[in-house]
C-alpha cells in the first residue's frame, strides 16, 4: 500500500510538473536562519579550520597543544597532531592554525602557540610549520615541526593568536597583541607610545605578513620565512614584517573567502569592542589607533588616550561594554557567509565571549542580534571562535569544545544537510501532493507541489553535486511510470 501511494504521488508530481513548467511559473522562497545544530564536542578548544582534502571534517585546535579532527556528520573526534612545549599560562596556548594554499598537494600547515618565556618575558609566541604524514594523510607529522618566527611577550595576555593564509596572495598573516598588561604600558612596552604604535624593532600590536615559502635568513635557524617585497615598510622606516598596526588584541580574524577582504576583531580595554575592515585591494600600513584610541574614542583609561593618529583607520563597527543584547566585553570575530544560501551572502557573523551575544552584520552594515534565531532555547556560553567548512557553512565553537553548525532554510535544501542536491529532489518526489509531509514545502503554502520543485531546481542548478532533472527526462519518467502502472493493474473480474 505504501509503495502504491508513493508511485501515485510520483505520477502526480511528474504530470503536474510538466504542466507547471509549460506555463513558466517561478514561485519564490525566502531563506532565513533556523537554528544551530550541535555537531559534537572536541574538548577544550580555541579555533577550527576546514581540511581542504576532506569536505566532511574540520581541524580543531585545543589550547593544550593538540589539534583534533571532527567528522561533521558523525561528530567523531580523532587526533591530528600535538605540539610540544606549549604553555597555557594566562591567555597562552595553541591559539591559531592555518593550512597552506597548496595543502592538498604539499601537506604544509602552520600553527601559532606560546611557550615559556625567556629572561624578561612571560611567554614566547611561536609560529611553526608542519607537514601532513605521508603515510597517514589524516594525521600531521610531529617530527616535521620546524620554527619560523618567535616574538617575546612581556605579559601572559593579549597574545593575539590568529593566523591565516590569504585566498588572494597565499601569504601568511599573523596577529600579535600589544604584549599584555593594561593600556599598553609598563615593563616591556615602549615608553611614550606603547608597543602597538611603535613600528621599529617591535612586532607587538601588529598584523604581520610573511612569505612562508622562502627564507631571507638562511643563517638563522629560528627565522624561516621571507619578506614580501610589497610590504608597506620595506625600504621605509619600520619593521619589514609589519602589514598593519595599532592593535590591542586581534584574537579572532578572518579572510572573506570570495573577496580576500580581511576582517579584524580587536578586543578592547574597558569600554569598546571593535571590528576593523581591510579591503583586499589595500597596500597595507593601516594604523587602527590603539593605544591612543579605543574604538572611535580616545582611550579613557590609563592616561594614554588622545586624538587619532594621523591617517588612522576607524573601525567599521564597535559596541560598548555591558550585558545588553547589543553589548559585550570581549569580541569573538567570525566569518563572512559565502555558503549556498544567497539571502545571507556577504553577512558577517560574530559574537562576544563574555556576554554570549551572537550577531549578524548585513552587507549594508546593519547589525542584528541573532541569539533567538540560532539558539531559541538559550545561547551557549563563551563562544571562542567561528569556523567555515569547504561548502561555506558556518560554525560556532565554544571554549568547552561544543561545535554548532549555523542552519538556514536554504531554498531547496529539503533534507537540511546544507547542500541542495538530488537527495532533496527525492524528498520532494516522495512527499509530492502531501499537506502533512512538509519538509519539501519550499514556498510554505501548505502543500508539496510543482512550485516546490522549481525552488529546488533553481538552487540545485548552482550546485555541482546536483544533476537537475530537465522537463524531457521528467516526461520520460512519467511515461515509464505510467506504463508500469498499466502493467500492474489487476485484471477485470470475470462475469
Coordinates of C-alpha atoms in Angstrom, one line a residue, residues 170-419:
X170 CA 48.8 32.8 -0.5
X171 CA 50.9 34.6 2.1
X172 CA 50.7 34.0 5.9
X173 CA 49.2 36.7 8.1
X174 CA 49.9 36.7 11.8
X175 CA 48.1 38.7 14.5
X176 CA 50.0 39.7 17.6
X177 CA 48.6 41.6 20.6
X178 CA 50.3 44.5 22.3
X179 CA 52.2 42.3 24.8
X180 CA 49.6 42.3 27.6
X181 CA 49.1 44.1 30.9
X182 CA 46.7 47.1 30.5
X183 CA 46.7 50.2 28.4
X184 CA 49.9 49.1 26.6
X185 CA 52.1 50.5 29.4
X186 CA 54.7 49.3 31.8
X187 CA 57.6 46.9 31.6
X188 CA 58.1 45.6 28.1
X189 CA 56.1 48.4 26.5
X190 CA 57.7 51.2 24.5
X191 CA 57.7 54.4 26.7
X192 CA 55.6 57.2 25.3
X193 CA 53.9 55.3 22.5
X194 CA 53.2 51.7 23.7
X195 CA 54.1 48.7 21.6
X196 CA 51.2 49.0 19.2
X197 CA 52.3 52.4 17.8
X198 CA 56.0 51.5 17.8
X199 CA 56.9 50.1 14.3
X200 CA 60.7 49.9 14.8
X201 CA 62.1 46.6 16.2
X202 CA 58.7 45.9 17.6
X203 CA 56.2 43.3 16.2
X204 CA 53.7 43.6 19.0
X205 CA 50.2 45.0 18.4
X206 CA 50.5 44.3 14.7
X207 CA 49.3 42.2 11.8
X208 CA 52.4 40.6 10.2
X209 CA 52.6 39.4 6.6
X210 CA 55.3 36.9 5.6
X211 CA 56.0 34.5 2.8
X212 CA 56.3 31.1 4.3
X213 CA 57.8 29.5 1.2
X214 CA 61.1 31.5 1.2
X215 CA 64.0 32.1 3.6
X216 CA 65.6 35.5 3.8
X217 CA 67.6 34.4 6.9
X218 CA 69.5 31.3 5.9
X219 CA 72.0 31.6 8.8
X220 CA 69.2 31.9 11.4
X221 CA 67.6 28.6 12.2
X222 CA 64.8 30.3 14.2
X223 CA 63.7 32.5 11.3
X224 CA 62.5 30.6 8.3
X225 CA 60.5 32.9 6.0
X226 CA 60.9 35.7 3.5
X227 CA 59.6 39.3 3.4
X228 CA 57.2 40.1 0.6
X229 CA 58.7 43.0 -1.4
X230 CA 55.4 44.9 -1.4
X231 CA 55.1 45.0 2.4
X232 CA 54.4 48.6 3.4
X233 CA 57.6 49.2 5.4
X234 CA 60.1 47.5 3.1
X235 CA 62.6 50.2 2.3
X236 CA 60.9 52.6 4.7
X237 CA 61.3 53.2 8.5
X238 CA 59.6 50.3 10.2
X239 CA 59.9 46.6 10.5
X240 CA 59.6 44.8 7.2
X241 CA 57.3 42.1 8.5
X242 CA 54.6 44.6 9.6
X243 CA 51.4 44.8 7.5
X244 CA 49.3 46.9 9.8
X245 CA 49.5 48.2 13.4
X246 CA 47.7 50.0 16.2
X247 CA 46.0 46.8 17.6
X248 CA 45.4 45.7 21.2
X249 CA 44.5 42.0 21.0
X250 CA 43.3 40.9 17.5
X251 CA 42.3 37.5 18.7
X252 CA 40.0 36.2 16.0
X253 CA 40.1 37.4 12.4
X254 CA 39.2 36.0 9.0
X255 CA 39.6 36.4 5.3
X256 CA 36.5 36.7 3.1
X257 CA 36.9 33.6 1.0
X258 CA 35.3 35.2 -2.0
X259 CA 36.9 38.7 -2.0
X260 CA 40.1 38.3 0.1
X261 CA 39.0 41.2 2.4
X262 CA 40.4 40.9 5.9
X263 CA 38.1 41.3 9.0
X264 CA 39.9 42.0 12.2
X265 CA 38.1 41.7 15.6
X266 CA 40.2 43.7 18.2
X267 CA 39.4 43.0 21.9
X268 CA 39.0 46.3 23.8
X269 CA 40.2 47.6 27.1
X270 CA 37.4 48.9 29.3
X271 CA 34.7 50.5 27.1
X272 CA 34.7 49.4 23.4
X273 CA 35.0 46.3 21.3
X274 CA 35.7 46.8 17.6
X275 CA 35.7 45.3 14.1
X276 CA 38.3 46.6 11.6
X277 CA 38.0 46.0 7.9
X278 CA 40.8 45.9 5.4
X279 CA 39.9 45.7 1.7
X280 CA 41.7 43.1 -0.4
X281 CA 43.0 46.0 -2.5
X282 CA 44.8 47.5 0.5
X283 CA 48.6 48.1 0.2
X284 CA 48.9 47.7 4.0
X285 CA 50.2 50.1 6.5
X286 CA 46.9 50.8 8.3
X287 CA 47.0 52.3 11.8
X288 CA 44.0 51.2 13.8
X289 CA 44.7 53.6 16.6
X290 CA 45.4 51.7 19.8
X291 CA 46.7 52.8 22.4
X292 CA 45.5 56.3 21.7
X293 CA 42.1 55.1 20.6
X294 CA 39.7 52.5 21.9
X295 CA 37.2 52.1 19.0
X296 CA 36.4 55.6 17.8
X297 CA 37.0 57.4 21.1
X298 CA 40.1 58.5 23.0
X299 CA 41.1 55.7 25.3
X300 CA 39.6 56.8 28.6
X301 CA 41.8 54.8 31.0
X302 CA 45.5 54.8 31.9
X303 CA 46.1 58.4 30.8
X304 CA 47.1 57.2 27.3
X305 CA 44.2 58.4 25.2
X306 CA 44.3 61.2 22.7
X307 CA 43.5 62.4 19.2
X308 CA 43.5 59.7 16.5
X309 CA 47.0 59.3 14.9
X310 CA 47.3 61.0 11.5
X311 CA 45.7 58.8 8.8
X312 CA 44.3 56.3 11.4
X313 CA 41.6 53.9 10.2
X314 CA 38.5 53.8 12.4
X315 CA 36.6 50.5 12.9
X316 CA 33.6 49.8 10.7
X317 CA 31.6 48.7 13.8
X318 CA 32.0 49.0 17.6
X319 CA 29.9 48.2 20.6
X320 CA 30.0 49.2 24.2
X321 CA 30.8 47.1 27.2
X322 CA 27.9 45.6 29.1
X323 CA 25.4 42.8 29.0
X324 CA 22.6 44.2 26.9
X325 CA 21.6 42.5 23.6
X326 CA 24.0 44.7 21.6
X327 CA 26.8 44.7 24.2
X328 CA 29.7 42.6 25.4
X329 CA 33.1 42.6 26.9
X330 CA 35.4 40.5 24.6
X331 CA 34.7 40.3 20.9
X332 CA 34.9 37.0 19.0
X333 CA 35.4 37.7 15.4
X334 CA 33.7 35.5 12.8
X335 CA 33.3 35.0 9.1
X336 CA 31.5 36.4 6.1
X337 CA 29.0 33.9 5.0
X338 CA 29.7 32.5 1.5
X339 CA 27.6 29.4 1.6
X340 CA 24.8 28.3 -0.8
X341 CA 22.1 30.5 0.9
X342 CA 22.0 33.6 -1.4
X343 CA 20.0 35.6 1.1
X344 CA 22.8 35.5 3.6
X345 CA 25.6 36.1 1.1
X346 CA 28.0 38.7 2.4
X347 CA 26.7 38.6 6.0
X348 CA 29.4 38.8 8.7
X349 CA 28.7 36.7 11.8
X350 CA 30.4 37.4 15.1
X351 CA 29.9 37.1 18.9
X352 CA 31.1 38.1 22.3
X353 CA 32.9 35.7 24.6
X354 CA 31.6 37.3 27.8
X355 CA 28.0 38.3 27.1
X356 CA 27.4 35.3 24.8
X357 CA 25.6 37.5 22.3
X358 CA 25.6 36.5 18.7
X359 CA 25.2 39.0 15.9
X360 CA 24.9 39.2 12.1
X361 CA 26.1 42.3 10.1
X362 CA 24.4 42.7 6.7
X363 CA 26.4 43.8 3.7
X364 CA 24.7 47.2 4.2
X365 CA 26.2 47.5 7.7
X366 CA 23.1 46.7 9.7
X367 CA 23.9 44.6 12.8
X368 CA 21.2 42.5 14.5
X369 CA 21.2 40.1 17.5
X370 CA 20.5 36.6 16.3
X371 CA 20.6 34.7 19.6
X372 CA 16.9 33.7 19.4
X373 CA 17.2 32.6 15.8
X374 CA 20.2 30.5 16.3
X375 CA 19.6 29.2 19.9
X376 CA 15.9 29.6 20.8
X377 CA 16.4 27.5 23.9
X378 CA 19.3 29.6 25.1
X379 CA 22.7 30.6 23.6
X380 CA 25.7 28.6 24.5
X381 CA 28.2 30.5 26.7
X382 CA 31.8 31.5 25.8
X383 CA 31.9 31.4 22.0
X384 CA 35.6 31.4 21.3
X385 CA 35.7 31.1 17.6
X386 CA 33.7 30.7 14.4
X387 CA 34.7 28.4 11.5
X388 CA 33.6 27.6 8.0
X389 CA 33.6 24.4 6.0
X390 CA 34.5 23.9 2.4
X391 CA 30.9 24.4 1.3
X392 CA 30.7 27.8 3.1
X393 CA 28.6 26.6 6.0
X394 CA 29.4 28.5 9.2
X395 CA 30.1 27.0 12.7
X396 CA 30.3 28.3 16.3
X397 CA 32.9 26.8 18.6
X398 CA 32.7 27.3 22.4
X399 CA 35.6 27.3 24.8
X400 CA 34.3 24.0 26.1
X401 CA 34.6 22.4 22.7
X402 CA 31.0 22.3 21.6
X403 CA 30.7 22.8 17.8
X404 CA 27.5 24.1 16.3
X405 CA 26.6 24.4 12.6
X406 CA 24.6 27.5 11.8
X407 CA 21.5 26.3 9.9
X408 CA 19.4 28.2 7.4
X409 CA 16.2 27.5 5.5
X410 CA 18.2 27.4 2.3
X411 CA 15.7 27.2 -0.6
X412 CA 15.6 23.6 -1.9
X413 CA 17.6 22.1 0.9
X414 CA 14.7 19.8 1.8
X415 CA 16.7 17.3 3.9
X416 CA 18.5 20.1 5.8
X417 CA 22.1 19.0 5.2
X418 CA 23.3 22.3 4.0
X419 CA 23.6 21.3 0.3

